[in-house]
Coordinates of C-alpha atoms in Angstrom, one line a residue:
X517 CA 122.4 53.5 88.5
X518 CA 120.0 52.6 85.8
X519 CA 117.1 51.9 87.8
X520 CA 117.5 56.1 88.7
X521 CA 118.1 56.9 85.3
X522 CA 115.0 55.6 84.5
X523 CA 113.0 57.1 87.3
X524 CA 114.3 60.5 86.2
X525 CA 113.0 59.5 82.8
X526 CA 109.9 59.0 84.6
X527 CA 109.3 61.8 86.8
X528 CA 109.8 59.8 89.5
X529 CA 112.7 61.8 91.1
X530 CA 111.9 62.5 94.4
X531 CA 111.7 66.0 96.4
X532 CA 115.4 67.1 97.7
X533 CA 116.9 64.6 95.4
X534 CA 117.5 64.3 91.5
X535 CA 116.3 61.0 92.0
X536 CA 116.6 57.8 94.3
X537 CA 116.1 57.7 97.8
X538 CA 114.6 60.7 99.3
X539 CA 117.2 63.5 101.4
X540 CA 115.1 65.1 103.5
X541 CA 117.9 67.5 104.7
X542 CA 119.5 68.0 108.1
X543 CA 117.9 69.8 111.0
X544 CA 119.7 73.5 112.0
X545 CA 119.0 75.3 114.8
X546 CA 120.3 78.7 114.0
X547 CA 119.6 81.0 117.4
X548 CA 118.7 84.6 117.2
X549 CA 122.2 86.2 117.2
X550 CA 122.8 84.4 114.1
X551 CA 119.7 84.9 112.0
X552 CA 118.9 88.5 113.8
X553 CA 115.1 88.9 112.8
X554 CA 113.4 91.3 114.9
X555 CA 110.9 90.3 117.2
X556 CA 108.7 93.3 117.0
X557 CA 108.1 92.4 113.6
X558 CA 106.8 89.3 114.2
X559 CA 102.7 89.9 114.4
X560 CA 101.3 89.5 117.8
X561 CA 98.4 87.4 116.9
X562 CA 100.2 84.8 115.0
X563 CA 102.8 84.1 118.0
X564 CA 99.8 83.9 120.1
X565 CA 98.5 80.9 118.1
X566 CA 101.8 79.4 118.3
X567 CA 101.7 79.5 122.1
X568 CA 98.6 78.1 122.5
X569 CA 99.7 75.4 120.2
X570 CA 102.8 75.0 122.5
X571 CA 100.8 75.2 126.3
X572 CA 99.0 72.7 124.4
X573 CA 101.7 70.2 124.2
X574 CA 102.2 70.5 120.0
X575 CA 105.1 71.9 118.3
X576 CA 104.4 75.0 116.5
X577 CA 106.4 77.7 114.2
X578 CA 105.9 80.7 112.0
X579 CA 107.1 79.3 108.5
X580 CA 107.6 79.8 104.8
X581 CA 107.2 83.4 103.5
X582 CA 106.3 85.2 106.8
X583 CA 110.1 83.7 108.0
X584 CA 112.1 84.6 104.5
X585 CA 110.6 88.3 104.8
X586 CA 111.7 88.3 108.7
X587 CA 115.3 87.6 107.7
X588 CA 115.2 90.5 105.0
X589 CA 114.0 92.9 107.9
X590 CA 110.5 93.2 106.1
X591 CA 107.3 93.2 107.7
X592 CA 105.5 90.1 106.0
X593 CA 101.7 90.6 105.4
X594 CA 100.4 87.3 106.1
X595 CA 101.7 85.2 109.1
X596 CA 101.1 81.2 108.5
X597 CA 101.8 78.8 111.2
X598 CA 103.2 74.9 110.7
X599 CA 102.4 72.6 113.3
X600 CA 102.3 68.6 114.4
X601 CA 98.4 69.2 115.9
X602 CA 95.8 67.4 113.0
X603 CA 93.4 70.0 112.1
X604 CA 90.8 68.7 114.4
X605 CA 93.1 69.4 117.3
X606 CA 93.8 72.5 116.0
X607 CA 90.3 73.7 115.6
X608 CA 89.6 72.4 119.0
X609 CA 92.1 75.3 120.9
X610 CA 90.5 78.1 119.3
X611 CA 87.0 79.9 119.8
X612 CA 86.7 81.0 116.1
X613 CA 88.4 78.4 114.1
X614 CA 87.7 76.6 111.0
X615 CA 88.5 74.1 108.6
X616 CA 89.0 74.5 105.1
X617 CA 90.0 72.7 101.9
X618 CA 90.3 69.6 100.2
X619 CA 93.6 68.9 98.5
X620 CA 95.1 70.5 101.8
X621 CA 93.3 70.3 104.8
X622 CA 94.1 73.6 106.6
X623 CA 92.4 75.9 109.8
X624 CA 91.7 79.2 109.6
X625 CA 91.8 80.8 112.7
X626 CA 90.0 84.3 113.1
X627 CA 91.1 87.2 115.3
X628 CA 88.9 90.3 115.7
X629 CA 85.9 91.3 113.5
X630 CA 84.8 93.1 110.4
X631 CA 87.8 94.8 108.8
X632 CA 89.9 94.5 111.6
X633 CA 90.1 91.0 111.7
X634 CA 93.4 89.0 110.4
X635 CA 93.3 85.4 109.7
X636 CA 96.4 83.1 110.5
X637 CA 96.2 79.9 108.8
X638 CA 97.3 76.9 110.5
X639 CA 98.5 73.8 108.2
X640 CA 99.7 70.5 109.9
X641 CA 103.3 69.0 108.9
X642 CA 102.8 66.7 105.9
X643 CA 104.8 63.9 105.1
X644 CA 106.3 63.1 102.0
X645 CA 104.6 60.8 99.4
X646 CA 106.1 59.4 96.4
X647 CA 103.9 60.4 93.9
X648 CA 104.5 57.6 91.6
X649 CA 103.0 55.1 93.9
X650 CA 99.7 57.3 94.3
X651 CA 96.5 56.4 93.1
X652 CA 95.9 57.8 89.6
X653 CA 92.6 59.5 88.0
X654 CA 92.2 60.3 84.5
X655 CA 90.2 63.5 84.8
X656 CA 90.5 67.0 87.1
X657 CA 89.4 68.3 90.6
X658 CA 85.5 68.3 89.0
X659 CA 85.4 65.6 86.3
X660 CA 86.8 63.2 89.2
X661 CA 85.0 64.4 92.2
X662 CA 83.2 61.6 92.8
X663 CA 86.3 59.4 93.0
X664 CA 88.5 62.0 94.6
X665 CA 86.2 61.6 97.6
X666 CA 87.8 58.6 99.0
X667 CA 91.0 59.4 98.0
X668 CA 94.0 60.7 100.7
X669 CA 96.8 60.9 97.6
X670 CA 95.7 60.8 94.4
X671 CA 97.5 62.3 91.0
X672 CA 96.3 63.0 87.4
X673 CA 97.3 61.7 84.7
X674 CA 99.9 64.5 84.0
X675 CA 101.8 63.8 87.9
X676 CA 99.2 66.9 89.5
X677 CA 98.8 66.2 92.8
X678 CA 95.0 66.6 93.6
X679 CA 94.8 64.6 96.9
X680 CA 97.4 64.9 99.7
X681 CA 96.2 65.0 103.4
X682 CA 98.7 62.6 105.0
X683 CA 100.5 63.8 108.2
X684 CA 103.6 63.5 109.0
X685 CA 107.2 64.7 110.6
X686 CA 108.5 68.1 110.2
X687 CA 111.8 67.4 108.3
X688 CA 109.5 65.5 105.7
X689 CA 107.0 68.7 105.6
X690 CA 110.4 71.0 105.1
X691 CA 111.0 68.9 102.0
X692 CA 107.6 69.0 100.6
X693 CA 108.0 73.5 100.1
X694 CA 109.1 74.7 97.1
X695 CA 112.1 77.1 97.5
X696 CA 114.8 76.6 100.5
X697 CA 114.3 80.5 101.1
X698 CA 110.4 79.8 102.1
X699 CA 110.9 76.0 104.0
X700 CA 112.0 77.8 107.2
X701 CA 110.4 77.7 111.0
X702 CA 110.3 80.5 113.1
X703 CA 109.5 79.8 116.8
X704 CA 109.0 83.3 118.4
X705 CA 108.7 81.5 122.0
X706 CA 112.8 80.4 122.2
X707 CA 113.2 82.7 118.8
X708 CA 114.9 80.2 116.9
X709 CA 115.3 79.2 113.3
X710 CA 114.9 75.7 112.1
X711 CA 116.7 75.2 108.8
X712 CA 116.7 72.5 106.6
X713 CA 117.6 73.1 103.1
X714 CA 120.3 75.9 103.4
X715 CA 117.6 78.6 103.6
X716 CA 119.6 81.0 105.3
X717 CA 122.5 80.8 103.3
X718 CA 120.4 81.1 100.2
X719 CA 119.0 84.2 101.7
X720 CA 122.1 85.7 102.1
X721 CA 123.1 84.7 98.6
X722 CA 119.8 86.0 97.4
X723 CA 118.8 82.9 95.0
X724 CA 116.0 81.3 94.5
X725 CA 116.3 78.0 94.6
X726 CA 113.7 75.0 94.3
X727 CA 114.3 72.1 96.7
X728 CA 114.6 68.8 95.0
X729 CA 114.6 68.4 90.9
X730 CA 112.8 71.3 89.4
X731 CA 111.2 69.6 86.7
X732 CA 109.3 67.3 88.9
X733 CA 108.0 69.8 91.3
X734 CA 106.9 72.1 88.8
X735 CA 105.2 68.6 87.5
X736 CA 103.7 68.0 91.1
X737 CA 102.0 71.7 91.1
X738 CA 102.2 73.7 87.9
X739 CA 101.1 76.8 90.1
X740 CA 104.5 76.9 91.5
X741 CA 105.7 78.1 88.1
X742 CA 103.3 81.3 88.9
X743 CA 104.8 81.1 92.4
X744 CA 108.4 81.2 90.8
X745 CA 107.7 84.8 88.6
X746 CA 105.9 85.9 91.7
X747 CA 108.5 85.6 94.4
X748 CA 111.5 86.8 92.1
X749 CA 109.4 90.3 90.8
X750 CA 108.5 90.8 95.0
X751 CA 112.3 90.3 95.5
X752 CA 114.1 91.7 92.9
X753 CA 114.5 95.0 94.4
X754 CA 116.0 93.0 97.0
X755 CA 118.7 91.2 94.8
X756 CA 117.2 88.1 94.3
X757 CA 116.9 86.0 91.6
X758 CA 116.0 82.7 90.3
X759 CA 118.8 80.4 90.3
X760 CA 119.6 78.8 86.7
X761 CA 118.9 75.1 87.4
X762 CA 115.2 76.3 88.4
X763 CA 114.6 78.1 86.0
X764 CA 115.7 76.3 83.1
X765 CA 112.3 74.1 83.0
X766 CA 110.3 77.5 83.2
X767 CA 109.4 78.0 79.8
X768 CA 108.6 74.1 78.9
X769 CA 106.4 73.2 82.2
X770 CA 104.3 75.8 81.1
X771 CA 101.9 73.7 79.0
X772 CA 101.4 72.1 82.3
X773 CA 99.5 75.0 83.7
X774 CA 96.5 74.0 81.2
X775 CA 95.6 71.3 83.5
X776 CA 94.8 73.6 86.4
X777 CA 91.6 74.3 86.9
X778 CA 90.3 78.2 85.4
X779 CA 89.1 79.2 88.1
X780 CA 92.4 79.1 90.5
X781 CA 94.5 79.5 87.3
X782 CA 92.7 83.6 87.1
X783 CA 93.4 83.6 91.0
X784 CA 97.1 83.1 90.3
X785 CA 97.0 86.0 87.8
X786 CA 95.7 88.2 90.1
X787 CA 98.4 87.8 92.6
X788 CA 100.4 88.5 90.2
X789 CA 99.1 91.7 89.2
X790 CA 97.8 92.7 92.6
X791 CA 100.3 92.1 95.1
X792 CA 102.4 95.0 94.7
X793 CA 104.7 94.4 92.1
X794 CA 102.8 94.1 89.0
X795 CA 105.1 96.0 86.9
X796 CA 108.1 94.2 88.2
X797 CA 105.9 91.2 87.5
X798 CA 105.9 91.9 83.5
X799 CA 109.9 92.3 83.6
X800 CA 110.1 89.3 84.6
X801 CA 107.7 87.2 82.5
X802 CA 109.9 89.3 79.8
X803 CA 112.6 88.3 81.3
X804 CA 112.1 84.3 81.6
X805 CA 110.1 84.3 78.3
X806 CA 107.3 83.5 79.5
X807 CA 104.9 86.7 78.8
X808 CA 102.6 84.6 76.7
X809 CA 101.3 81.1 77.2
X810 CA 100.5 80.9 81.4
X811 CA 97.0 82.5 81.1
X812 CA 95.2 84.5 77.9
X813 CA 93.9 87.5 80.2
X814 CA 98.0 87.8 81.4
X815 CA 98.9 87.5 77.9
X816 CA 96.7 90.7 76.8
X817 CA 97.7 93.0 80.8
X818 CA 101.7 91.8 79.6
X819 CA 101.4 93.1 75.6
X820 CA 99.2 96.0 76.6
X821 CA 101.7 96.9 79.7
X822 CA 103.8 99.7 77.8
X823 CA 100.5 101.9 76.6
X824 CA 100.4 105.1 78.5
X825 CA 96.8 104.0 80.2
X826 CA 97.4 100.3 81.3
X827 CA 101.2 101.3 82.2
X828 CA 98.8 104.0 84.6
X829 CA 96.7 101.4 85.8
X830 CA 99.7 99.3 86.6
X831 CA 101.9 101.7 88.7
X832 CA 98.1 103.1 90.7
X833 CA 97.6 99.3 91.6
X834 CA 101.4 98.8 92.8
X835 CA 101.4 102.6 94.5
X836 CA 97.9 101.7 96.4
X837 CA 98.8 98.5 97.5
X838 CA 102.4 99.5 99.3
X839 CA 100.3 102.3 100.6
X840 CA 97.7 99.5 102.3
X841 CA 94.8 101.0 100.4
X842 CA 92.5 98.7 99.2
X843 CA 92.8 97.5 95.6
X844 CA 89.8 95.8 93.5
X845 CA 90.3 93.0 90.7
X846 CA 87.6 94.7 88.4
X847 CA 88.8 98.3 87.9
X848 CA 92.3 96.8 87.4
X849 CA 91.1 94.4 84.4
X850 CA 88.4 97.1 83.4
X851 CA 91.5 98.9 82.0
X852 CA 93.4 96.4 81.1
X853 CA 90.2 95.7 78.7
X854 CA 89.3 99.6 78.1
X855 CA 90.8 99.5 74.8
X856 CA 88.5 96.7 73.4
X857 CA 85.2 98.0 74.8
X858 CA 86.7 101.8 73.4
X859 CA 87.5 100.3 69.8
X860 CA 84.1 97.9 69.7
X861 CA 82.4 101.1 71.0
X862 CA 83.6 103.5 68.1
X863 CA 82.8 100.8 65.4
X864 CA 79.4 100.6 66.1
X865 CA 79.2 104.3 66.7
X866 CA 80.4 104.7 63.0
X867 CA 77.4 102.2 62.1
X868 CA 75.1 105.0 63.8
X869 CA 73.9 103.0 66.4
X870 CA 72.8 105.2 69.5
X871 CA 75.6 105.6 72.3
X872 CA 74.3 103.6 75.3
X873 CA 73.2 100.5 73.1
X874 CA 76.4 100.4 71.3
X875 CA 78.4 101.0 74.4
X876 CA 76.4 97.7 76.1
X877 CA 77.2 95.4 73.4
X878 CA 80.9 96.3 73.0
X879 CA 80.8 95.0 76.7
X880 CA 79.7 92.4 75.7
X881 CA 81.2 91.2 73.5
X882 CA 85.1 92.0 75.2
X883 CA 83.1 89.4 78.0
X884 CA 82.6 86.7 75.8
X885 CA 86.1 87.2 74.3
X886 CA 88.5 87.7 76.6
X887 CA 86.7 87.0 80.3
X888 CA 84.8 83.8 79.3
X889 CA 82.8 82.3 82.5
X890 CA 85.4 82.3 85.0
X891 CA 83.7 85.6 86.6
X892 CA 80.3 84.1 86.7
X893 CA 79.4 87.0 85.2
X894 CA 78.7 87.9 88.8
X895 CA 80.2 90.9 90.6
X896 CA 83.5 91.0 88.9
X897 CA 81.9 91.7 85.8
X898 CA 79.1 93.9 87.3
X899 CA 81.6 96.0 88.6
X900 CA 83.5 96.0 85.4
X901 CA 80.1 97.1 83.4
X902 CA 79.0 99.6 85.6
X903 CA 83.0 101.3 85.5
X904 CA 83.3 101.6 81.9
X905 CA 79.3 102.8 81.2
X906 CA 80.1 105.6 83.3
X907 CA 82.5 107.2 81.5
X908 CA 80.1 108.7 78.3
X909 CA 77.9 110.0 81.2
X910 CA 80.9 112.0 83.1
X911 CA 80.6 114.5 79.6
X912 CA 77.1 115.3 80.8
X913 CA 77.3 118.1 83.6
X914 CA 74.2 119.2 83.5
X915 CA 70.6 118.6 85.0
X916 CA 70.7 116.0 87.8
X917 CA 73.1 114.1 86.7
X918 CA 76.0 114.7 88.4
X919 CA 74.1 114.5 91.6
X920 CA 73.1 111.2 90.5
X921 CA 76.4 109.6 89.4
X922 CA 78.0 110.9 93.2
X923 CA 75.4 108.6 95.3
X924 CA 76.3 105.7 92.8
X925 CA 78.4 103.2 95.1
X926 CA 80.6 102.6 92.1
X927 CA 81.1 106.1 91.7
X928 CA 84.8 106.6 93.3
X929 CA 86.0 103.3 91.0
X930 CA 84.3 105.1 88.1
X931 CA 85.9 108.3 88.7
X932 CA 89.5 107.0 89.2
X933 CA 89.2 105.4 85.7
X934 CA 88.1 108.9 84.6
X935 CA 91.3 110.4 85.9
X936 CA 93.5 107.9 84.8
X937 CA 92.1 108.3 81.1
X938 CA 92.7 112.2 82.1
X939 CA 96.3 111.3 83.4
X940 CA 97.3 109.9 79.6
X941 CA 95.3 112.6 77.6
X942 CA 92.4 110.4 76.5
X943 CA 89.8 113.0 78.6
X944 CA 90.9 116.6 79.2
X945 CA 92.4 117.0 82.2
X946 CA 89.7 120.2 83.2
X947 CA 86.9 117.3 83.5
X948 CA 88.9 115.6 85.3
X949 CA 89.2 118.3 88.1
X950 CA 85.6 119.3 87.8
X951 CA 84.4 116.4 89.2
X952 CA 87.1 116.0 91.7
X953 CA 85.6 119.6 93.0
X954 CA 82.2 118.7 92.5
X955 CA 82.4 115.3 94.5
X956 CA 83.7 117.0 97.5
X957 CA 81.6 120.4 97.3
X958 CA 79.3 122.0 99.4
X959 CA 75.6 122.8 97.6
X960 CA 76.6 126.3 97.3
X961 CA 79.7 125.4 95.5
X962 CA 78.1 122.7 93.7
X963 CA 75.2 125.2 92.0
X964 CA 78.7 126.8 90.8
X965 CA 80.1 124.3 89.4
X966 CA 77.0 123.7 87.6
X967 CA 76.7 127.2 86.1
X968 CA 80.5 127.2 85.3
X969 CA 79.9 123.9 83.2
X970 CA 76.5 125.5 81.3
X971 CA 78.5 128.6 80.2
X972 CA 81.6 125.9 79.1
X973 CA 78.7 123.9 77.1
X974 CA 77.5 127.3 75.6
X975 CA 80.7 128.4 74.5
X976 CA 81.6 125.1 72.4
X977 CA 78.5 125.4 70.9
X978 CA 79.0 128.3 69.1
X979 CA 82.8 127.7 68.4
X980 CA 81.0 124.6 66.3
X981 CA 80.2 125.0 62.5
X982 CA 76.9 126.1 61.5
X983 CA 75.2 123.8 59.8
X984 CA 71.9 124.3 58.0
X985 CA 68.7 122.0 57.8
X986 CA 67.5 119.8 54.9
X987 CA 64.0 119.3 54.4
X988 CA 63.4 115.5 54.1
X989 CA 61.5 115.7 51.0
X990 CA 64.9 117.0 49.3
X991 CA 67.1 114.9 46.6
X992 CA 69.7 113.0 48.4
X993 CA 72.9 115.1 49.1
X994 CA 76.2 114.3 47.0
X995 CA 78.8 112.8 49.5
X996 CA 80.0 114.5 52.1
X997 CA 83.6 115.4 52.5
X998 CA 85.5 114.4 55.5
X999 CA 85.1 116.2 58.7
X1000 CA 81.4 117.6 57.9
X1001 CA 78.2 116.7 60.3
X1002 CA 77.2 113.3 59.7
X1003 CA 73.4 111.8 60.2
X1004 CA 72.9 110.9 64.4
X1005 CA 70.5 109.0 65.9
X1006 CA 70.1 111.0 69.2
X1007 CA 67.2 110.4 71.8
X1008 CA 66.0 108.0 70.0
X1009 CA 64.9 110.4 67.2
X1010 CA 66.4 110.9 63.5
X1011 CA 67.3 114.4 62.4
X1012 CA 69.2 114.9 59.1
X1013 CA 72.1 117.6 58.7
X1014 CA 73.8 119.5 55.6
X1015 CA 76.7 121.1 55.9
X1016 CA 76.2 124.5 54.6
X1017 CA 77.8 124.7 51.1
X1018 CA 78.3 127.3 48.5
X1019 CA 75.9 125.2 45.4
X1020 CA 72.6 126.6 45.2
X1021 CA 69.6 125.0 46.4
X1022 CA 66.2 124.7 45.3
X1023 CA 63.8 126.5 47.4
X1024 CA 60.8 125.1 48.4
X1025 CA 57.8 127.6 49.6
X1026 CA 57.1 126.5 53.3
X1027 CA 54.0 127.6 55.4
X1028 CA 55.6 130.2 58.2
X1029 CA 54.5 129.0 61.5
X1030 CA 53.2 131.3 64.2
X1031 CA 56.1 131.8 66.4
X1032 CA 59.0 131.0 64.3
X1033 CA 59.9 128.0 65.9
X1034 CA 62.9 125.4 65.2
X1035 CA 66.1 127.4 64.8
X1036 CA 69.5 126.2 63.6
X1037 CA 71.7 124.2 65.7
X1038 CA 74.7 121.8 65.7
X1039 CA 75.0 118.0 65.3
X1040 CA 74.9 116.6 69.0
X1041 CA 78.2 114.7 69.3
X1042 CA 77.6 110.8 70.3
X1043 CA 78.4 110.6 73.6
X1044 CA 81.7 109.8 75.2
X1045 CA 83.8 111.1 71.6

């Protein structure tokens, strides 16, 4: 009794158990008129893997989410299959098969080609390890590369698995999942379900539960923290929730997400915020209290989630994904940023630096902050740039280039920002429309749109002030009161303006030039105010 009170101390409780010898569950066999999931929602390509496994003479199943969305009468998006074959007996039943990672040793097999092609991944039954008797490095997946190398279970110093490619029996792989809702087999030969944990009955219960002690399993794999938020926001239309003894170590496992590496940590986030249900996602870090601390990017989508434009952002990305339209990781964190590059922008506007310039290094600058060098600075934040320097050049109808900014490939992303911004009133909503009709125009009703835009530019520019011209040789004006014409730098040259006042001036004789050229005009606004 002491010798498990101390293990639990330790961390050393084992999966399925709160500590002591390991309960790997008992095997169910729950036939179709029980569990009633629908074969025709089981994907044709994934049950022909699991065949060819089977004609092969290995065991094979559809398992964890793919199975748990069966049972609710969903259509899962991703089918994964759990079998006895290693992955080198795996890979050698398929034409276009192929192995993949290191901490888990998985296949990839591919069916069909460019965007039609799906990709069921095929992971071996793994046996259970006690992690306290695995070999121990002090650094991470990079630091210790060199010593992970050799190494089939390995841990940090924290209890992170980073090494675990041992095979083994299928009751043992049940026991290694997280929640009993995702650690079921589907065979969609006999169209049975194997059940080891109570899956079914969870369910039906609609709880979340994690198999084993939830402290230590959140120890083994910090991610499954993320994994917790992201399963109860997908299912809480459904019902579900997390049950109270798994969620109770939530909030104080957190810290041990700073030992995953940056680069799968900003992965996680995505998923979070891309899969569908990213505004049931923020309830529910709300709800846990977790919506600051798991990653600093999350922090700033979860505090800026109730403005009118990232609120926008949020509800396009879920509305697009249920839809099955494609959704991209830069324009959704482009405006989740927007408001620092708009604020860093307008500062450095005041300062009167030119536009474009001032635009760049706002950019930048929200990049160093808040981004850091988990994008590479590759197309991620290429995309990002490119989104958000558009926007000061949608204001500019005129010339060539609109026809230029429709044959840019980042065009459509840079528009949709657009129209968001007009959606919450940041843009007016006419612009917004003009270039919705002038994207999808004929030439003839493109030369239109053109000439409708000139007679628009000519009729603000007389609804603006008239202001007069101040020779440069005259005394320095007294200060301005707010909301008169202020000194711009525009196109690259420096023109000062005077507001036209009622204090006489002196008048300076000046030589009339033939022609009478340089009228009165207005101060150009800086682009994108």
């Amino acid at each position: 009794m002491i010798k498990k009170f101390i293990d639990k101390l330790l961390g050393k409780s084992t999966p399925g158990t709160s500590g002591g010898k390991p309960h790997f569950g008992k095997r169910e066999e729950v036939p179709a008129s029980v569990h009633g999931i629908n074969p025709e929602l089981v994907d044709r390509r994934a049950a022909e893997v699991v065949q060819t496994l089977k004609d092969a003479g290995f065991e094979a199943y559809i398992v964890g989410g793919a199975v748990r969305d069966l049972l609710l009468g969903l259509r899962p998006k991703d089918f994964d299959v759990a079998t006895n074959a290693t992955p080198e007996q795996v890979k050698g039943l398929f034409r276009r098969a192929f192995i993949i990672g290191k901490r888990f040793r998985i296949v990839h097999v591919v069916h069909g080609r460019g965007r039609e092609h799906e990709v069921i991944e095929v992971s071996t039954f793994r046996a259970y390890l006690d992690n306290a008797a695995a070999g121990q490095v002090a650094g991470n997946e990079k630091t210790s590369k060199a010593q992970l190398s050799g190494m089939q279970h390995a841990v940090d110093a924290s209890g992170r698995v980073l090494r675990d490619n041992v095979w083994g029996p299928q009751d043992e792989d049940a026991t290694r999942r997280d929640f009993t809702v995702n650690a079921m087999y589907y065979d969609p030969v006999s169209q049975s379900v194997v059940d080891y944990h109570k899956g079914l009955q969870d369910a039906k219960k609609k709880t979340l539960r994690m198999i084993g002690d939830p402290a230590t399993r959140y120890r083994e794999d910090p991610v499954r923290i993320i994994r917790a938020v992201r399963f109860a926001a997908k299912l809480s239309p459904l019902g579900f929730s997390i049950d109270a003894k798994s969620a109770a170590p939530l909030v104080q496992s957190q810290a041990l997400l700073a030992e995953v590496p940056q680069s799968r940590m900003f992965d996680e986030m995505l998923k979070l915020l891309q899969t569908g249900h990213a505004i049931a996602t923020i309830e529910q870090l709300r709800k846990l209290g977790m919506s600051k601390g798991i990653y600093p990017l999350l922090d700033v989508a979860v505090e800026r989630a109730d403005t009118p434009f990232v609120k926008a952002a949020l509800v396009d990305t879920d509305r697009r994904v249920n839809e099955g339209k494609p959704v991209a990781p830069s324009f959704l964190l482009a405006c989740v940023l927007w408001e620092d590059v708009r604020n860093g922008w307008q500062e450095r506007l005041n300062q009167r630096q030119h536009p474009l310039p001032a635009l760049q290094e706002a950019i930048d600058e929200v990049f160093d902050k808040r981004i850091g060098d988990v994008s590479g600075r590759g197309k991620l934040a290429a995309d990002m740039r490119e989104i958000w320097v558009m926007q000061p050049r949608f204001e500019k109808r005129v010339g060539n280039t609109p026809f230029g900014m429709v044959m840019q490939p980042r065009f459509r992303a840079g528009f949709d920002f657009m129209r968001l911004r007009a959606d919450v009133g940041e843009v007016e909503e006419a612009l917004a429309e003009w270039w919705q009709d002038f994207q999808a125009a004929d030439d003839e009703r493109r030369d239109d749109l053109m000439d409708q835009a000139k007679e628009e530019q000519k009729a603000r520019q007389k609804a603006q002030p008239v202001v007069k011209r101040v020779p440069r040789s005259a005394p320095a004006a007294a200060p301005r009161a707010p909301g008169t014409a202020q000194d711009t730098d525009h196109a690259g040259g420096e023109t000062e303006w005077a507001a036209e006042s009622g204090a006489p001036k002196k008048r300076r004789r000046r030589r009339r030039k033939p022609g009478g050229g340089g009228g009165e005009g207005a101060a150009p606004a800086a682009a994108g105010e």
